[in-house]
XYZ file of C-alpha atoms in Angstrom:
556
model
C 0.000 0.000 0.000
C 1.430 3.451 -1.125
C 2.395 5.820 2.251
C -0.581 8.756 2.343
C 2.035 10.975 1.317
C 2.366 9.501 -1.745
C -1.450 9.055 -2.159
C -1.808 12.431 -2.533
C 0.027 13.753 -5.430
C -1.078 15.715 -7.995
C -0.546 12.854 -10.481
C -0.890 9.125 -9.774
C 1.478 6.356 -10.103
C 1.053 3.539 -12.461
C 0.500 0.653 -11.845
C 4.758 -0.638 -12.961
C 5.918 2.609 -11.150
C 3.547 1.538 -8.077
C 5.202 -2.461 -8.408
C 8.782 -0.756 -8.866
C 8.386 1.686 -5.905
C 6.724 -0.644 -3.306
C 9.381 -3.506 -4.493
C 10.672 -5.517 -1.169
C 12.862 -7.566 -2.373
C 16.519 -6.914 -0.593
C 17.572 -6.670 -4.596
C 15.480 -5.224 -7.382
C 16.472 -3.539 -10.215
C 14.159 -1.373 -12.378
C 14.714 -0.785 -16.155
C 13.410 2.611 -17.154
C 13.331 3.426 -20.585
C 13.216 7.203 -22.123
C 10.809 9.268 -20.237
C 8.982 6.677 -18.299
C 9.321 8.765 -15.241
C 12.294 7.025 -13.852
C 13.090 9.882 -11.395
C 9.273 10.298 -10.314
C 9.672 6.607 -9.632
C 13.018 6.682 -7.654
C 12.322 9.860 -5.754
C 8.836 8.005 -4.561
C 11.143 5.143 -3.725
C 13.328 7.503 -1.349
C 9.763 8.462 0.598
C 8.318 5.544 1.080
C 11.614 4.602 2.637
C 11.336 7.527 4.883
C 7.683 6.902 5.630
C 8.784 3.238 6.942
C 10.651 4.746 9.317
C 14.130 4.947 8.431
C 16.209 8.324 8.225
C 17.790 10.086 6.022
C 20.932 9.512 7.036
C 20.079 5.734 6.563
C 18.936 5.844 3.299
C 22.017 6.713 1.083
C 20.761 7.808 -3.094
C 23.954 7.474 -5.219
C 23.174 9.385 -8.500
C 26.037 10.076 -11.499
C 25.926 13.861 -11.381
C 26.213 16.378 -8.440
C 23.508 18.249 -11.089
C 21.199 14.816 -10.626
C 22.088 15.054 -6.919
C 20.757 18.172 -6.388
C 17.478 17.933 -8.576
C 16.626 14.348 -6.222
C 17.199 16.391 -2.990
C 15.354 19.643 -4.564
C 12.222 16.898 -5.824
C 12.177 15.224 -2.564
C 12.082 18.966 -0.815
C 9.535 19.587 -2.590
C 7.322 17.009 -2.044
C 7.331 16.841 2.053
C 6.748 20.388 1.841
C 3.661 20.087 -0.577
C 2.099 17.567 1.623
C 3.018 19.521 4.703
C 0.982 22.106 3.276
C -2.001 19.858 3.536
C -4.730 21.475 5.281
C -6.162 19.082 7.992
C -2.943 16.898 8.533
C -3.039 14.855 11.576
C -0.382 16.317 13.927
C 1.763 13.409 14.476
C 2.321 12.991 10.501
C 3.029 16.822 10.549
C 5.908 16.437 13.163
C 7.260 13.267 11.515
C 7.448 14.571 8.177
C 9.102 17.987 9.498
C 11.290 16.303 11.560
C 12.331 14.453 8.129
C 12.532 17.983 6.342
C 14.903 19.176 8.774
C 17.399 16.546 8.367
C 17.415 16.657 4.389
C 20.416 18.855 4.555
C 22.398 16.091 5.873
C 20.973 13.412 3.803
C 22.663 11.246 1.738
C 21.971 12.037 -1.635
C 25.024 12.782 -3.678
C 27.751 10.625 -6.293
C 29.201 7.632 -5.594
C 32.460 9.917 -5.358
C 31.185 12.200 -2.826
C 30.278 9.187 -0.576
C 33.696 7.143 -1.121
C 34.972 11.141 -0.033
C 32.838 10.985 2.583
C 34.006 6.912 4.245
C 37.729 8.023 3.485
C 37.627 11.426 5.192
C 35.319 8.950 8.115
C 38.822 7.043 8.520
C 41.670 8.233 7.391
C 44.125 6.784 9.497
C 42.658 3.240 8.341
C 42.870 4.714 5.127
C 46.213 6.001 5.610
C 45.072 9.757 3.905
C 45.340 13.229 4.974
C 41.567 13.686 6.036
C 41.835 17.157 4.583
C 42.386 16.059 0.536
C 41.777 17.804 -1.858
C 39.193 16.392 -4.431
C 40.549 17.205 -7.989
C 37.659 17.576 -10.879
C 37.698 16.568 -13.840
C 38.872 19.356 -15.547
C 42.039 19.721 -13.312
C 42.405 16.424 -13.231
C 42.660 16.323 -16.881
C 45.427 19.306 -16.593
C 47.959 17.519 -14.398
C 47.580 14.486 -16.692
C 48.401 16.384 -19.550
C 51.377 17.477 -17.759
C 52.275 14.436 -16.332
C 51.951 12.871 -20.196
C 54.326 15.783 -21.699
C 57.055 15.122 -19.202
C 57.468 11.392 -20.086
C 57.224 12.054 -23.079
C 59.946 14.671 -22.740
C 62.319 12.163 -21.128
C 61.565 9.279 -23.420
C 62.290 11.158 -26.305
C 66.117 10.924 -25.517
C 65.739 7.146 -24.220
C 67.184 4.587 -27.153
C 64.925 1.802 -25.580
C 61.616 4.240 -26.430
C 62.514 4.840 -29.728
C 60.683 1.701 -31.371
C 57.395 3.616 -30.065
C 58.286 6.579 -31.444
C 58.515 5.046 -35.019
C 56.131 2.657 -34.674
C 52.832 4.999 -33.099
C 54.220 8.582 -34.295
C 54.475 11.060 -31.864
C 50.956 12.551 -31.636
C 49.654 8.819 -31.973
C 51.781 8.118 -28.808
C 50.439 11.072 -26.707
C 46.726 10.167 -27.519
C 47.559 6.746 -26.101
C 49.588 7.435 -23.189
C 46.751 9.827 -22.249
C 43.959 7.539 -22.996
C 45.823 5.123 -20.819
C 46.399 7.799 -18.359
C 42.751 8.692 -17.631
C 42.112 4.996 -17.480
C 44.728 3.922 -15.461
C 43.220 1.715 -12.913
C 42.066 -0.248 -15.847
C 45.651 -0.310 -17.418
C 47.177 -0.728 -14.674
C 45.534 -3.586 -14.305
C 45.706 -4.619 -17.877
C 49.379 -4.296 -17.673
C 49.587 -6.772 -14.667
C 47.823 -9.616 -16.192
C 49.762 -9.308 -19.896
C 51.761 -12.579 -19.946
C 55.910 -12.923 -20.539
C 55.805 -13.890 -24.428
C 52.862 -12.337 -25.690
C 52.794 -13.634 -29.098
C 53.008 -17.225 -27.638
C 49.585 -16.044 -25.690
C 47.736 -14.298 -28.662
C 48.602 -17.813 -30.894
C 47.154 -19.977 -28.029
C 43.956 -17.715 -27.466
C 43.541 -16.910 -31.213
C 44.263 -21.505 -31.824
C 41.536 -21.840 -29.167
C 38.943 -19.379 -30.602
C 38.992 -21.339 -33.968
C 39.298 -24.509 -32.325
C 35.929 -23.777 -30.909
C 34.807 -22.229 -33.755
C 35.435 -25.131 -35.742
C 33.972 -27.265 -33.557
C 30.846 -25.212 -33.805
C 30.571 -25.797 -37.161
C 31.147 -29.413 -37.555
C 28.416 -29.675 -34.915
C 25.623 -27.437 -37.359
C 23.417 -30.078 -38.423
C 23.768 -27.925 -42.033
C 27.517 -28.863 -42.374
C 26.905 -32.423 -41.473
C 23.807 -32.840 -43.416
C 25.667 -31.693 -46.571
C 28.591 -33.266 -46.221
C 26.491 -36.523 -46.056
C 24.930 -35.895 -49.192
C 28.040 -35.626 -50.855
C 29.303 -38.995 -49.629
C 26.048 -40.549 -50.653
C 25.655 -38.919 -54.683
C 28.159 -39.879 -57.114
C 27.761 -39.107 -60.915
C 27.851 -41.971 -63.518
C 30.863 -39.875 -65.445
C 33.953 -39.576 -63.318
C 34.825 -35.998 -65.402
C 31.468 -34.407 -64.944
C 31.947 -30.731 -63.424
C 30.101 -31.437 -60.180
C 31.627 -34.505 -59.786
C 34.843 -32.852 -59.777
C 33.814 -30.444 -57.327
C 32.182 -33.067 -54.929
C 35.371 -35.515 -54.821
C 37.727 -31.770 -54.583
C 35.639 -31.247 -51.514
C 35.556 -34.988 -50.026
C 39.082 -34.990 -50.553
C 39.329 -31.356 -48.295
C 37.715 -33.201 -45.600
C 39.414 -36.531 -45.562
C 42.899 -34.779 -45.579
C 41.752 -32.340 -42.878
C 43.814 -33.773 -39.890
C 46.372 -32.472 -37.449
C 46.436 -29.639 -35.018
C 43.829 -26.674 -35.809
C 45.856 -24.750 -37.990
C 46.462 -27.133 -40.727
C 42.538 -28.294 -40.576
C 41.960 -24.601 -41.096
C 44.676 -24.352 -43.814
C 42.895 -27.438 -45.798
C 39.358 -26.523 -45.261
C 40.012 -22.981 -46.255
C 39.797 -24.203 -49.939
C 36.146 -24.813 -49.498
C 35.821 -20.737 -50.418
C 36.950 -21.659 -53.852
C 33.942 -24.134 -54.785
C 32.923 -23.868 -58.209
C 29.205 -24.108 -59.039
C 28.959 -23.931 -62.526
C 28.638 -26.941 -65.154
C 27.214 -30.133 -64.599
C 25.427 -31.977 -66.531
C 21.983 -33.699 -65.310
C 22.913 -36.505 -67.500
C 25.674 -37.417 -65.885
C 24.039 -38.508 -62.623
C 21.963 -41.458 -62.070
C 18.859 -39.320 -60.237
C 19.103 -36.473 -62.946
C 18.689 -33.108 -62.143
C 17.090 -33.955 -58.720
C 20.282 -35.508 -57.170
C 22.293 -32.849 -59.217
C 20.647 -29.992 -57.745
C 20.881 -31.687 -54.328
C 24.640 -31.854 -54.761
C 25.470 -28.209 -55.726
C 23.149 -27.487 -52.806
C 25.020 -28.703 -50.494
C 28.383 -27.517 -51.901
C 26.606 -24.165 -51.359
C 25.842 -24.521 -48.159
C 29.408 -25.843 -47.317
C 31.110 -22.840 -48.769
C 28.749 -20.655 -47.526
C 28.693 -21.962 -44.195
C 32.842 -21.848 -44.535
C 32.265 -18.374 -45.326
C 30.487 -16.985 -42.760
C 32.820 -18.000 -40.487
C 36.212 -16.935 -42.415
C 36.562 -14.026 -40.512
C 37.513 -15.982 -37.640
C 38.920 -19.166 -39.054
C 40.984 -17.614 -41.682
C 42.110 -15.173 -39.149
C 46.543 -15.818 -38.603
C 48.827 -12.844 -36.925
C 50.761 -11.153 -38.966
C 53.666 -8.970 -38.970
C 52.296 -6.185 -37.765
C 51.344 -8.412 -34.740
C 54.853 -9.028 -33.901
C 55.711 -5.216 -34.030
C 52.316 -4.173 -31.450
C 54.056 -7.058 -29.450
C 57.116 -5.675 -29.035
C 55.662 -2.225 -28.737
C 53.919 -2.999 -25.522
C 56.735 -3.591 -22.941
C 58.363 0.076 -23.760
C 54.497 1.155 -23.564
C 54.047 -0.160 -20.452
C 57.456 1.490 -19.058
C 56.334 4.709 -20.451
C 52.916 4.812 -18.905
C 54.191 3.658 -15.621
C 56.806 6.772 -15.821
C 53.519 8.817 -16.340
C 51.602 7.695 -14.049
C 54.455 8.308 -11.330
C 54.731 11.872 -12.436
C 50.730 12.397 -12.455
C 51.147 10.529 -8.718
C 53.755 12.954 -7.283
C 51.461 16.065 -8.776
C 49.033 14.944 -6.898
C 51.042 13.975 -3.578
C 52.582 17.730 -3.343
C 48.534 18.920 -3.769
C 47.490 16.100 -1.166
C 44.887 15.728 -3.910
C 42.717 12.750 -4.809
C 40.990 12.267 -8.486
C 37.835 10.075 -9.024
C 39.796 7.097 -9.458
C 41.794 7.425 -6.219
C 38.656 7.833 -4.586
C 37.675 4.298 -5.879
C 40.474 2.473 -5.132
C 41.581 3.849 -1.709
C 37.412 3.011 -0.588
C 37.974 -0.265 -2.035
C 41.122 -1.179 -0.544
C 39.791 0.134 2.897
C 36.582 -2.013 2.974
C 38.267 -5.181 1.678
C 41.239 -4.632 4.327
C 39.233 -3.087 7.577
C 36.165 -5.608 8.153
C 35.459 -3.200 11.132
C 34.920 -0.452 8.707
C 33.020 -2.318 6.147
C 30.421 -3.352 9.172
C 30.356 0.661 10.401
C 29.356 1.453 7.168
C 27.019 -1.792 6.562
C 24.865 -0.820 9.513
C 24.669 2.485 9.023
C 23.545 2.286 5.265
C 20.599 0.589 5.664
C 19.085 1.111 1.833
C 20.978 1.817 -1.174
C 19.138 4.048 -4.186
C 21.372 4.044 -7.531
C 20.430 5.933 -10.318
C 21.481 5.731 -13.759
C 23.689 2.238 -12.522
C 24.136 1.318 -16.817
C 26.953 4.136 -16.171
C 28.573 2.156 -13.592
C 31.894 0.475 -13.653
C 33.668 -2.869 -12.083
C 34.764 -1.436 -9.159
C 32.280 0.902 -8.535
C 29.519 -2.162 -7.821
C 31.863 -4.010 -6.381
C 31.915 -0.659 -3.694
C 28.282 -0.949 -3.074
C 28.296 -4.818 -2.833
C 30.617 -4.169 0.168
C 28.659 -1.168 1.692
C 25.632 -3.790 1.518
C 24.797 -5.370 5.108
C 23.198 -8.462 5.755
C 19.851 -7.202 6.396
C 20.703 -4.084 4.112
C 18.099 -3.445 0.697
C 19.265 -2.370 -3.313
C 17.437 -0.995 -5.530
C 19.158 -0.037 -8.950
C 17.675 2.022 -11.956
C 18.892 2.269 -15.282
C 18.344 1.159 -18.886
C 21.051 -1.089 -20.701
C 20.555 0.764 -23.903
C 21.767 4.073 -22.859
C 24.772 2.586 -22.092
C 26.114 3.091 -25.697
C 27.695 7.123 -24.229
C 30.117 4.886 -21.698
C 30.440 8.172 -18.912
C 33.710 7.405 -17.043
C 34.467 3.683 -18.297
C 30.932 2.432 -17.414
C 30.316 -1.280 -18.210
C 27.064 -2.442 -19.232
C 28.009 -5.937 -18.006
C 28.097 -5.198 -14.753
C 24.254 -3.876 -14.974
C 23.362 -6.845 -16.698
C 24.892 -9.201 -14.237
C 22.594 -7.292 -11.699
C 19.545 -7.213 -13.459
C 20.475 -11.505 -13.191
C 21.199 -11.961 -9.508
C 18.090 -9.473 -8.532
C 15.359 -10.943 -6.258
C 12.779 -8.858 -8.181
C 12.996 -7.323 -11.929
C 10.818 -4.548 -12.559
C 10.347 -2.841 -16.184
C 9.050 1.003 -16.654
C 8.140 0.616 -20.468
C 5.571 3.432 -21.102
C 6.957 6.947 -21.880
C 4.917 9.816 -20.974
C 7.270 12.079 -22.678
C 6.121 11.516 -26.558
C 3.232 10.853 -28.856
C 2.525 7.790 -30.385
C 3.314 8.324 -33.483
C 6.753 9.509 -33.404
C 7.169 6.216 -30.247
C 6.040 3.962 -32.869
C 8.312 5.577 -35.530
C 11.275 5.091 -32.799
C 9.770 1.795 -31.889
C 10.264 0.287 -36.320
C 13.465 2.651 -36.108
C 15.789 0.793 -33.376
C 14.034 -3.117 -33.152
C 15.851 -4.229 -36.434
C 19.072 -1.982 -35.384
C 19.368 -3.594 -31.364
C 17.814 -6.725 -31.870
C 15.409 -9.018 -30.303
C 16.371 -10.524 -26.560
C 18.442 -13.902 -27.719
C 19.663 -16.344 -24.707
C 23.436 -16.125 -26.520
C 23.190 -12.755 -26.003
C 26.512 -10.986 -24.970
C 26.560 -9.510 -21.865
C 27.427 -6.424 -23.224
C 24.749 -5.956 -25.568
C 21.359 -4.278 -24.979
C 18.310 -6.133 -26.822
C 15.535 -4.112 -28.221
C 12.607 -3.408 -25.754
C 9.517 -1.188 -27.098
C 8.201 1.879 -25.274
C 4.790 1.869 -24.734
C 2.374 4.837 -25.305
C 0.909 6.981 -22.917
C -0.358 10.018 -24.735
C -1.885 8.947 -28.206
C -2.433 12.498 -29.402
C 0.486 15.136 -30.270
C 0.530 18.150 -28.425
C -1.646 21.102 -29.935
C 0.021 22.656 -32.970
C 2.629 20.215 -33.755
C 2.039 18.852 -37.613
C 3.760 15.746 -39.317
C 5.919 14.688 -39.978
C 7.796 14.686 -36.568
C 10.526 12.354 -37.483
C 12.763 12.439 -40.900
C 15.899 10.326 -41.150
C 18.013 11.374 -44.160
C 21.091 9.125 -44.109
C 24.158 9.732 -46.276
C 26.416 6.867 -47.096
C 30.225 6.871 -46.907
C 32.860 8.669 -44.820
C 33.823 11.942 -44.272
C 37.130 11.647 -47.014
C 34.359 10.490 -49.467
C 32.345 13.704 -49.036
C 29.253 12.098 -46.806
C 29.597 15.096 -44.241
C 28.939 17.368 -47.531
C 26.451 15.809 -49.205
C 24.243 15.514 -45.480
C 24.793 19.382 -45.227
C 23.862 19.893 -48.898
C 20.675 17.428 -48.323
C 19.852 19.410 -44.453
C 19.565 23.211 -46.289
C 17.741 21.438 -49.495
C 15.155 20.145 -47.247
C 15.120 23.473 -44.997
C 14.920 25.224 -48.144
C 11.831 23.415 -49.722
C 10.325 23.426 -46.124
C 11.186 27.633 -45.709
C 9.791 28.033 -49.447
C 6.250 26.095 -48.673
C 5.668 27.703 -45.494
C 5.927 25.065 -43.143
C 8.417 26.911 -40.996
C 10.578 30.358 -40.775
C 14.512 29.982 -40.692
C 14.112 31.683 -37.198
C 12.664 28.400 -35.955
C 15.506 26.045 -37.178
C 18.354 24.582 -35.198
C 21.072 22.569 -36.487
C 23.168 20.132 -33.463
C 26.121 19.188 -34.766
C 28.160 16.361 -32.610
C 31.224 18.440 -33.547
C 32.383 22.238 -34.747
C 34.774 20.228 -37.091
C 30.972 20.171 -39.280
C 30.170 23.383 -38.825
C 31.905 24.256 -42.144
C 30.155 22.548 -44.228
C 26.793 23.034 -43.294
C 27.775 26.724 -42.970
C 28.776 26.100 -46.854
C 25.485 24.098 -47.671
C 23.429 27.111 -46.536
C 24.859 29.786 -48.006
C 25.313 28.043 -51.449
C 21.787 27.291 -50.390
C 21.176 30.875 -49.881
């Protein structure tokens, strides 16, 4: 049953947000897609918490932004002060609830950086920190590392070791990377650590193994085997017919396909090369029948072969053997970074996100007394927007979890595809497995139905339908439903035009979609569907500003 002060809002909650917010399973995750009121949902979660009994302080919302933090505390503010508005509210509801008001300064509500900021600076000793740190941002973050890049770069420049990565990445190639490795260094770091002695030994065993199973795959498809029965059970009357040729070429593939997985690959690889023309019906005791039957299943053969080439043909190469030998000075080089970006931030007594991370980590794995401080006093944990989190982020809030302690996660797997700050979709999907109770908001109350049905034809064929092989790090297509059925007043069709332009930039596609944008605007201007006042371009980048500046002017 909802609390009464959810009972009386404006607006009413339906009946998946009513399942999703009510949810009392120690585990549930809820997948919200666009505008299905995800944070109406979540912020309704946080008060029915409160109305149970528990605090503030007890009731810890981790959200990705400081921005989204702000907007939950600001909605939930809002709320408790509409309903203590109320006229007629029994006085012992109006002291609970403005008891609870008083204490949302000090609630929890915040990033999961501002509470790993918030155990450290708890313990520091335990920790072994300066309790008063310094919390860089990302933008000052992103300074030092630039630095610390420069300056090994600097100092390699004159090292004869680090001159094979010089020639073999460029030097502007080299920066990106060292950066890129840089601002993911926990990651590399720990990339780094697992990379075995002989590398190209390791890649030749992994890559033997994929094809191995590949292989294996294939012999198993009841395709292959059915066709390579047939041709052991049709033979043609004349020994020199076409087909024939081709059928004993590819017996002869697959009798002489022995040995480790290389040379099987090496033989069967010839089954690309399977010639289906000629043949003569006559030539073959069933006639046409059993000669159709046999170039069938030579076509399925090679076709089968061929759909799988990119794997099984697959063989390093050269240029292997130079990224090989290009990764130990790498990984010297980054470590020499990564030391300079560390002493930056040691004379600042400064702390980026990462650090944040792995020093909370590290504390609640070492210090079980901490881990149970923090256990019992977190007694629910909210997440928000958890398809942006990373590895070691839910591994932090499996740890803050208590026996007796409750989860509830929101996100959608699908808007996973921007990756904020190394987020893994796997690890969302590996919760929405383990959860006690799986909860879907599907109906957006943000669009119409025709342009949600347009979306709806739009991405199904592009994401693709749930599959039990699916990858973990794929999203499947899942529809939004339709809450409003009618546009808003004044808005005409069509809502939604797609104008795609095929090729790359170097073959002129960015030109021809700006040429294609200001011919449509144009016709569009000209018929008086709308003014040039009321048009906004978005690019993704200023790099196109150029030629859509072109497009319109030639445009005019």
């Amino acid at each position: 049953m909802l609390p009464k002060i959810l009972t009386t809002a404006p607006t009413q909650f339906s009946e998946q947000q009513t399942r999703a917010l009510l949810a009392a399973d120690p585990t549930t995750v809820v997948t919200a897609g666009a505008g299905a009121g995800k944070t109406r949902t979540l912020v309704a979660r946080y008060l029915a918490l409160l109305a149970e009994g528990l605090s503030p302080r007890q009731v810890t919302a981790v959200t990705f932004t400081n921005k989204a933090a702000r907007e939950m505390r600001n909605r939930v503010r809002q709320e408790i002060g509409a309903y203590l508005r109320r006229p007629n509210l029994p006085p012992d509801d109006s002291a609970l609830w403005q008891a609870i008001y008083r204490e949302l300064d000090a609630a929890r509500i915040g990033t999961i950086h501002s509470l790993c900021a918030e155990i450290l600076r708890s313990h520091p000793a335990e920790a072994g920190l300066d309790p008063r740190f310094e919390l860089l941002d990302e933008g000052r973050s992103a300074i030092s590392r630039g630095q610390a890049v420069d300056d090994a770069l600097a100092e390699a420049a004159g090292d004869p070791a680090m001159q094979s990565l010089f020639a073999g990445l460029g030097e502007r190639r080299l920066h990106l990377t060292l950066a890129d490795l840089l601002a993911r260094r926990l990651d590399a770091l720990a990339a780094f650590a697992g990379q075995p002695a002989n590398l190209l030994d390791h890649w030749r065993a992994k890559l033997s193994e994929w094809q191995r199973q590949a292989l294996d795959r294939l012999e198993a498809n009841p395709d292959w085997a059915g066709s390579l029965a047939i041709l052991r059970d049709n033979a043609a009357r004349k020994e020199d017919d076409r087909m024939e040729v081709q059928r004993r070429v590819a017996l002869a593939l697959f009798d002489a396909a022995a040995g480790d997985v290389p040379e099987r690959l090496a033989v069967l690889a010839h089954l690309d090369s399977i010639n289906l023309v000629g043949g003569a019906q006559g030539g073959w005791p069933g006639g046409k029948f059993q000669l159709e039957a046999v170039k069938a299943a030579l076509r399925t053969l090679r076709e089968l072969w061929r759909a799988n080439a990119s794997l099984l043909g697959l063989a390093l190469n050269p240029q292997d053997e130079r990224l090989a030998g290009l990764l130990p000075p790498l990984h010297t080089l980054f470590l020499a970074a990564a030391e300079r970006y560390r002493r930056q931030k040691e004379a600042g007594h400064a702390l980026d996100f990462d650090d944040l991370e792995a020093h909370t980590l590290a504390l609640l794995q070492t210090h079980a007394e901490v881990r149970a401080y923090w256990q019992r006093a977190l007694r629910v944990i909210l997440v928000d927007e958890f398809q942006d989190t990373n590895r070691r982020q839910s591994d932090l809030i499996d740890l803050l979890r208590g026996p007796d302690s409750r989860l509830f996660v929101v996100g959608d797997a699908k808007q996973s595809i921007y990756r904020f700050r190394g987020a893994d979709v796997s690890v969302y999907r590996h919760k929405q497995a383990t959860a006690g109770q799986l909860h879907e908001l599907s109906t957006s109350y943000r669009a119409h139905a025709r342009l949600i049905d347009a979306l709806n034809q739009l991405l199904g064929p592009v994401l693709g339908a749930p599959a039990a092989d699916l990858p973990d790090f794929a999203a499947p297509f899942a529809p939004l439903g339709i809450f409003r059925r009618d546009p808003k007043p004044g808005l005409q069709p069509p809502f939604l035009e797609l104008h795609l332009a095929v090729g790359s930039k170097s073959e002129g596609a960015l030109e021809r979609s700006a040429q294609a944008v200001a011919g449509r605007l144009r016709q569009m201007i000209a018929a008086g569907e709308i003014a040039a006042g009321e048009v906004a371009i978005l690019c993704r980048a200023s790099t196109a500003f150029a030629a859509y500046e072109n497009a319109l002017e030639a445009a005019g």
